[in-house]
Coordinates of C-alpha atoms and ligand atoms in Angstrom, one line a residue:
X1002 CA 31.6 -37.8 22.6
X1003 CA 29.1 -36.0 20.4
X1004 CA 28.2 -32.5 21.5
X1005 CA 24.8 -32.9 23.3
X1006 CA 21.8 -31.4 21.6
X1007 CA 20.9 -28.0 22.8
X1008 CA 17.4 -26.8 23.6
X1009 CA 17.4 -24.8 20.4
X1010 CA 18.3 -27.9 18.3
X1011 CA 15.7 -30.0 20.0
X1012 CA 12.9 -27.5 19.2
X1013 CA 14.0 -27.1 15.6
X1014 CA 14.3 -30.8 15.0
X1015 CA 10.9 -31.9 16.4
X1016 CA 8.5 -31.3 13.5
X1017 CA 5.2 -30.9 15.4
X1018 CA 6.9 -28.7 18.0
X1019 CA 8.6 -26.5 15.5
X1020 CA 5.3 -25.3 14.3
X1021 CA 4.0 -24.8 17.8
X1022 CA 6.8 -22.5 18.8
X1023 CA 6.8 -20.5 15.6
X1024 CA 6.7 -16.8 16.5
X1025 CA 5.3 -15.3 13.3
X1026 CA 2.4 -16.3 11.1
X1027 CA 1.7 -15.3 7.5
X1028 CA -1.8 -15.9 6.2
X1029 CA -3.9 -14.5 3.3
X1030 CA -5.9 -12.7 5.9
X1031 CA -2.9 -10.4 6.6
X1032 CA -2.7 -9.3 3.0
X1033 CA -4.0 -6.5 0.8
X1034 CA -3.7 -6.7 -3.0
X1035 CA -3.2 -3.5 -5.0
X1036 CA -4.9 -3.2 -8.4
X1037 CA -4.6 -0.6 -11.2
X1038 CA -8.0 0.2 -12.7
X1039 CA -8.8 1.9 -16.0
X1040 CA -12.0 3.0 -17.6
X1041 CA -13.9 0.9 -20.0
X1042 CA -14.6 -2.8 -20.2
X1043 CA -13.1 -6.0 -21.5
X1044 CA -9.5 -4.8 -21.4
X1045 CA -6.5 -6.2 -19.5
X1046 CA -3.1 -4.8 -20.4
X1047 CA 0.1 -6.2 -18.9
X1048 CA 2.3 -3.7 -17.1
X1049 CA 5.8 -4.2 -18.5
X1050 CA 7.6 -3.1 -15.3
X1051 CA 5.5 -5.4 -13.1
X1052 CA 5.3 -8.9 -14.6
X1053 CA 2.0 -10.6 -13.6
X1054 CA 0.2 -7.3 -12.9
X1055 CA -2.2 -5.7 -15.4
X1056 CA -4.1 -2.6 -16.0
X1057 CA -7.7 -3.8 -15.5
X1058 CA -10.9 -2.4 -16.9
X1059 CA -13.6 -2.3 -14.3
X1060 CA -15.2 -5.7 -15.2
X1061 CA -11.7 -7.3 -14.9
X1062 CA -11.1 -5.6 -11.6
X1063 CA -14.3 -7.0 -10.3
X1064 CA -13.2 -10.5 -11.4
X1065 CA -9.8 -10.2 -9.9
X1066 CA -11.1 -8.8 -6.7
X1067 CA -13.4 -11.9 -6.6
X1068 CA -10.4 -14.2 -7.1
X1069 CA -8.5 -12.5 -4.3
X1070 CA -11.6 -12.8 -2.0
X1071 CA -12.0 -16.5 -2.9
X1072 CA -8.4 -17.1 -1.9
X1073 CA -8.9 -15.4 1.5
X1074 CA -7.0 -12.3 0.8
X1075 CA -8.3 -9.6 3.2
X1076 CA -8.7 -6.8 0.8
X1077 CA -7.8 -4.9 -2.3
X1078 CA -6.3 -1.4 -2.7
X1079 CA -7.4 0.6 -5.8
X1080 CA -5.2 2.9 -7.9
X1081 CA -6.9 4.6 -10.8
X1082 CA -5.7 5.8 -14.2
X1083 CA -8.1 8.5 -15.4
X1084 CA -9.2 9.0 -19.0
X1085 CA -7.6 12.4 -19.0
X1086 CA -5.4 14.4 -16.6
X1087 CA -5.4 18.1 -15.7
X1088 CA -3.5 20.6 -13.6
X1089 CA -5.7 20.1 -10.5
X1090 CA -6.2 16.3 -10.9
X1091 CA -10.0 16.6 -11.1
X1092 CA -10.4 13.0 -12.1
X1093 CA -9.7 12.1 -8.5
X1094 CA -12.9 13.4 -7.0
X1095 CA -15.2 13.0 -10.0
X1096 CA -18.3 10.9 -9.0
X1097 CA -17.7 9.0 -12.2
X1098 CA -14.0 8.8 -11.7
X1099 CA -12.4 5.5 -12.3
X1100 CA -11.7 4.5 -8.7
X1101 CA -15.3 5.5 -7.7
X1102 CA -16.7 3.4 -10.5
X1103 CA -14.5 0.4 -9.6
X1104 CA -15.3 0.7 -5.9
X1105 CA -19.0 0.6 -6.6
X1106 CA -18.7 -2.3 -8.9
X1107 CA -16.4 -4.3 -6.6
X1108 CA -18.5 -3.7 -3.5
X1109 CA -21.7 -4.7 -5.4
X1110 CA -20.2 -8.0 -6.5
X1111 CA -18.1 -8.8 -3.4
X1112 CA -19.6 -7.0 -0.4
X1113 CA -17.5 -8.7 2.2
X1114 CA -14.1 -7.9 0.6
X1115 CA -12.4 -4.9 2.1
X1116 CA -11.9 -2.1 -0.5
X1117 CA -9.2 0.4 0.4
X1118 CA -8.8 3.3 -2.0
X1119 CA -5.5 5.1 -2.6
X1120 CA -5.9 8.8 -2.0
X1121 CA -3.5 10.9 -4.0
X1122 CA -3.5 13.3 -6.9
X1123 CA -0.4 12.1 -8.8
X1124 CA -2.2 9.7 -11.1
X1125 CA -4.6 12.5 -12.0
X1126 CA -2.4 15.6 -12.4
X1127 CA -0.9 16.4 -15.8
X1128 CA 2.4 17.3 -14.0
X1129 CA 2.5 14.1 -12.0
X1130 CA 2.9 15.7 -8.6
X1131 CA 0.9 14.5 -5.6
X1132 CA -0.7 17.9 -5.2
X1133 CA -1.5 21.1 -7.1
X1134 CA 1.4 23.4 -8.0
X1135 CA 1.8 27.1 -7.1
X1136 CA 3.0 29.4 -9.9
X1137 CA 6.6 28.8 -8.8
X1138 CA 6.2 25.0 -9.3
X1139 CA 6.1 24.1 -5.7
X1140 CA 3.3 21.9 -4.4
X1141 CA 0.7 24.0 -2.6
X1142 CA 0.1 22.0 0.6
X1143 CA -3.1 23.7 1.9
X1144 CA -4.9 23.9 -1.4
X1145 CA -4.1 20.2 -2.0
X1146 CA -5.6 19.4 1.3
X1147 CA -9.0 20.7 0.1
X1148 CA -8.8 18.6 -3.0
X1149 CA -7.9 15.5 -1.1
X1150 CA -10.8 16.0 1.2
X1151 CA -13.2 16.2 -1.8
X1152 CA -11.6 13.0 -3.1
X1153 CA -11.9 11.3 0.2
X1154 CA -15.6 12.1 0.4
X1155 CA -16.2 10.9 -3.2
X1156 CA -14.4 7.6 -2.5
X1157 CA -16.4 6.9 0.6
X1158 CA -19.6 7.9 -1.0
X1159 CA -18.8 5.3 -3.7
X1160 CA -18.4 2.6 -1.0
X1161 CA -14.7 2.6 0.0
X1162 CA -14.3 0.8 3.3
X1163 CA -11.1 2.6 4.2
X1164 CA -8.9 5.3 2.8
X1165 CA -5.1 5.2 2.3
X1166 CA -3.8 8.7 1.7
X1167 CA -0.4 8.5 0.0
X1168 CA 0.2 12.1 -0.9
X1169 CA 2.2 13.1 2.2
X1170 CA 0.9 16.7 2.5
X1171 CA 1.3 18.1 6.0
X1172 CA -1.9 18.0 8.1
X1173 CA -3.8 15.7 5.7
X1174 CA -4.9 13.1 8.2
X1175 CA -6.5 15.8 10.4
X1176 CA -8.1 17.5 7.3
X1177 CA -9.4 14.2 5.9
X1178 CA -10.8 13.1 9.3
X1179 CA -12.6 16.5 9.7
X1180 CA -14.1 16.3 6.2
X1181 CA -15.2 12.7 6.6
X1182 CA -16.8 13.4 10.1
X1183 CA -18.6 16.4 8.7
X1184 CA -20.1 14.4 5.9
X1185 CA -21.3 11.7 8.3
X1186 CA -18.5 9.2 7.5
X1187 CA -17.0 9.2 11.0
X1188 CA -16.7 5.4 11.0
X1189 CA -14.5 5.2 7.9
X1190 CA -10.9 4.5 9.0
X1191 CA -7.8 6.1 7.6
X1192 CA -4.7 4.0 6.8
X1193 CA -2.1 6.7 6.7
X1194 CA 1.1 6.4 4.8
X1195 CA 3.0 7.8 7.8
X1196 CA 6.6 7.0 6.9
X1197 CA 6.7 7.1 3.1
X1198 CA 10.3 7.4 1.9
X1199 CA 11.5 9.1 -1.3
X1200 CA 12.4 5.7 -2.7
X1201 CA 13.9 4.3 -5.9
X1202 CA 11.7 1.3 -5.4
X1203 CA 8.6 3.1 -6.7
X1204 CA 10.1 3.1 -10.2
X1205 CA 7.9 0.3 -11.7
X1206 CA 4.8 1.8 -10.1
X1207 CA 5.3 5.1 -11.7
X1208 CA 5.2 3.4 -15.1
X1209 CA 2.1 1.4 -13.9
X1210 CA 0.3 4.5 -12.7
X1211 CA 1.7 6.9 -15.2
X1212 CA 2.6 9.1 -12.3
X1213 CA 6.2 10.1 -12.6
X1214 CA 6.6 13.8 -11.9
X1215 CA 7.2 15.7 -15.1
X1216 CA 9.8 17.8 -13.4
X1217 CA 11.6 17.7 -10.0
X1218 CA 11.1 14.9 -7.5
X1219 CA 9.1 14.1 -4.4
X1220 CA 11.8 14.8 -1.8
X1221 CA 9.9 17.9 -0.7
X1222 CA 7.1 15.7 0.7
X1223 CA 8.6 12.2 1.1
X1224 CA 11.2 11.1 3.7
X1225 CA 14.9 10.8 3.5
X1226 CA 15.9 7.1 3.6
X1227 CA 18.5 7.9 6.2
X1228 CA 15.9 8.8 8.9
X1229 CA 14.1 6.6 11.4
X1230 CA 13.5 9.0 14.3
X1231 CA 11.7 11.2 11.8
X1232 CA 9.5 8.3 10.9
X1233 CA 8.5 7.9 14.5
X1234 CA 7.7 11.6 14.7
X1235 CA 5.6 11.4 11.5
X1236 CA 3.8 8.4 12.8
X1237 CA 3.0 10.1 16.1
X1238 CA 1.7 13.2 14.3
X1239 CA -0.6 11.0 12.1
X1240 CA -1.8 9.1 15.2
X1241 CA -2.6 12.4 17.0
X1242 CA -4.5 13.6 13.9
X1243 CA -6.6 10.5 14.0
X1244 CA -5.0 7.9 11.8
X1245 CA -6.4 4.4 12.6
X1246 CA -3.5 2.4 10.9
X1247 CA 0.0 3.7 10.3
X1248 CA 1.9 2.7 7.2
X1249 CA 5.6 2.3 6.4
X1250 CA 6.6 2.3 2.7
X1251 CA 8.6 0.6 1.2
X1252 CA 8.9 -2.5 3.5
X1253 CA 12.1 -4.5 3.1
X1254 CA 14.7 -1.7 3.3
X1255 CA 12.8 -0.3 6.3
X1256 CA 12.1 -3.2 8.6
X1257 CA 13.6 -1.3 11.6
X1258 CA 11.2 1.5 10.9
X1259 CA 8.2 -0.9 11.0
X1260 CA 9.4 -2.1 14.4
X1261 CA 10.0 1.3 15.8
X1262 CA 6.7 2.7 14.6
X1263 CA 4.9 -0.3 16.1
X1264 CA 6.7 0.0 19.4
X1265 CA 6.3 3.7 19.8
X1266 CA 2.6 3.9 18.9
X1267 CA 1.1 0.5 19.6
X1268 CA -1.3 1.2 16.7
X1269 CA -1.9 -1.3 13.9
X1270 CA 0.9 -1.0 11.4
X1271 CA 0.7 -1.7 7.6
X1272 CA 3.8 -2.2 5.5
X1273 CA 3.7 -1.6 1.7
X1274 CA 5.9 -4.2 -0.2
X1275 CA 6.2 -1.8 -3.2
X1276 CA 6.5 -2.3 -6.9
X1277 CA 10.3 -2.3 -7.0
X1278 CA 10.5 -5.0 -4.3
X1279 CA 8.1 -7.0 -6.3
X1280 CA 9.8 -6.5 -9.7
X1281 CA 13.2 -7.4 -8.2
X1282 CA 12.0 -10.8 -7.1
X1283 CA 10.1 -11.4 -10.4
X1284 CA 13.2 -10.5 -12.4
X1285 CA 15.5 -12.7 -10.3
X1286 CA 13.1 -15.6 -10.5
X1287 CA 12.6 -15.3 -14.2
X1288 CA 16.4 -15.4 -14.7
X1289 CA 16.5 -18.6 -12.6
X1290 CA 18.4 -16.8 -9.9
X1291 CA 16.1 -17.6 -7.0
X1292 CA 13.1 -19.7 -6.0
X1293 CA 10.2 -17.2 -6.2
X1294 CA 7.9 -18.9 -3.8
X1295 CA 10.5 -19.5 -1.1
X1296 CA 11.9 -15.9 -1.5
X1297 CA 8.5 -14.2 -1.3
X1298 CA 7.3 -16.2 1.7
X1299 CA 10.5 -15.5 3.5
X1300 CA 10.4 -11.7 2.7
X1301 CA 6.7 -11.4 3.7
X1302 CA 7.3 -13.4 6.9
X1303 CA 10.2 -11.0 7.7
X1304 CA 7.9 -8.0 7.2
X1305 CA 5.4 -9.6 9.6
X1306 CA 8.1 -10.4 12.1
X1307 CA 9.3 -6.8 12.0
X1308 CA 5.8 -5.8 13.4
X1309 CA 3.5 -5.3 10.4
X1310 CA -0.1 -6.3 11.1
X1311 CA -1.0 -5.8 7.5
X1312 CA 1.1 -6.4 4.4
X1313 CA 0.1 -4.7 1.1
X1314 CA 1.7 -6.7 -1.7
X1315 CA 1.4 -7.5 -5.4
X1316 CA 2.3 -11.0 -4.4
X1317 CA -0.9 -11.4 -2.4
X1318 CA -2.8 -13.8 -4.7
X1319 CA 0.3 -16.0 -5.4
X1320 CA 1.0 -16.2 -1.6
X1321 CA -2.6 -17.1 -0.9
X1322 CA -2.4 -19.9 -3.4
X1323 CA 0.9 -21.1 -2.1
X1324 CA -0.4 -21.1 1.5
X1325 CA -3.5 -23.2 0.6
Ligands
PBG2033 C1 2.0 8.0 -5.0 C2 2.2 6.6 -4.7 C3 3.4 5.9 -5.1 C4 3.2 4.6 -4.7 C5 1.9 4.5 -4.2 N1 1.4 5.7 -4.2 C6 4.6 6.3 -5.7 C7 5.2 7.6 -5.6 O1 5.2 8.2 -4.5 O2 5.7 8.0 -6.6 C8 4.2 3.5 -4.9 C9 3.7 2.1 -4.8 C10 4.6 1.1 -5.4 O3 5.8 1.4 -5.8 O4 4.2 -0.1 -5.4 N2 0.9 8.6 -4.5

């Protein structure tokens, strides 16, 4: 006698019902698309480490943001490459800085699209660190906070809908919140990179953003991949300082961290599916080793299942097309 069907098998085998009992959804409205903007117009330069992603001049960034919006992608996240770099990273808070110009242009053309600006100094400093350096070469936490606060105000003044600080200085969420409130921007949310690991998966991004540290590494301000309790403590601190959304980065090696941050704070959680995670899938697909579409949809569904409300991913436009 055949083994009778179990309840699990009946649910899986009944097409209409399988969809009804699905526990996790993945839609373009869950996604944020990161973009790399450069000064000037009419240029689009492929980024070798990230196939399919380009350095975009502002007009191209406006166009790509429009494509993302038309596909139903919830928002874009802007990273800027300044025309020149200095010790302090002054391009970050310049009113005519590249992210400020791009933000104004995108908001003018696509007012309903969420524009999130990355908030960090590493793309703007000549040494590539996320903050200013003391004479002994160590990042000066408190001086960096002041510069980040200036940058935050400049970004919001340009029209940014939300800020995503990725620098990892201590106390930055509170410092940014205070600066924004003081300038009359108390309604602008902060999407804090709360658990940002010192990860090898940022490799392709550092080429894209030209932000690899000239000396040393970021282990002084990014987390040890071995730690999850620490991530919960970081997330709680950011929540107490006023973060509106907590971010875990990278995503796939840290699904347990996404879940723990979600459960211990009950705040909205964003997961950043970073450049190395993207490049890995692209390379494997290009070599014919896996089905890109199936692999990406599975990976992003897994990130959502782990507890992420928001997924920041370079696959966002492709996913939105596939889900159509
Ligand atoms: C730094 C920053 C990094 C990323 C976003 N912001 C890299 C780093 O810390 O060196 C990585 C994003 C990615 O890999 O896609 N402020």
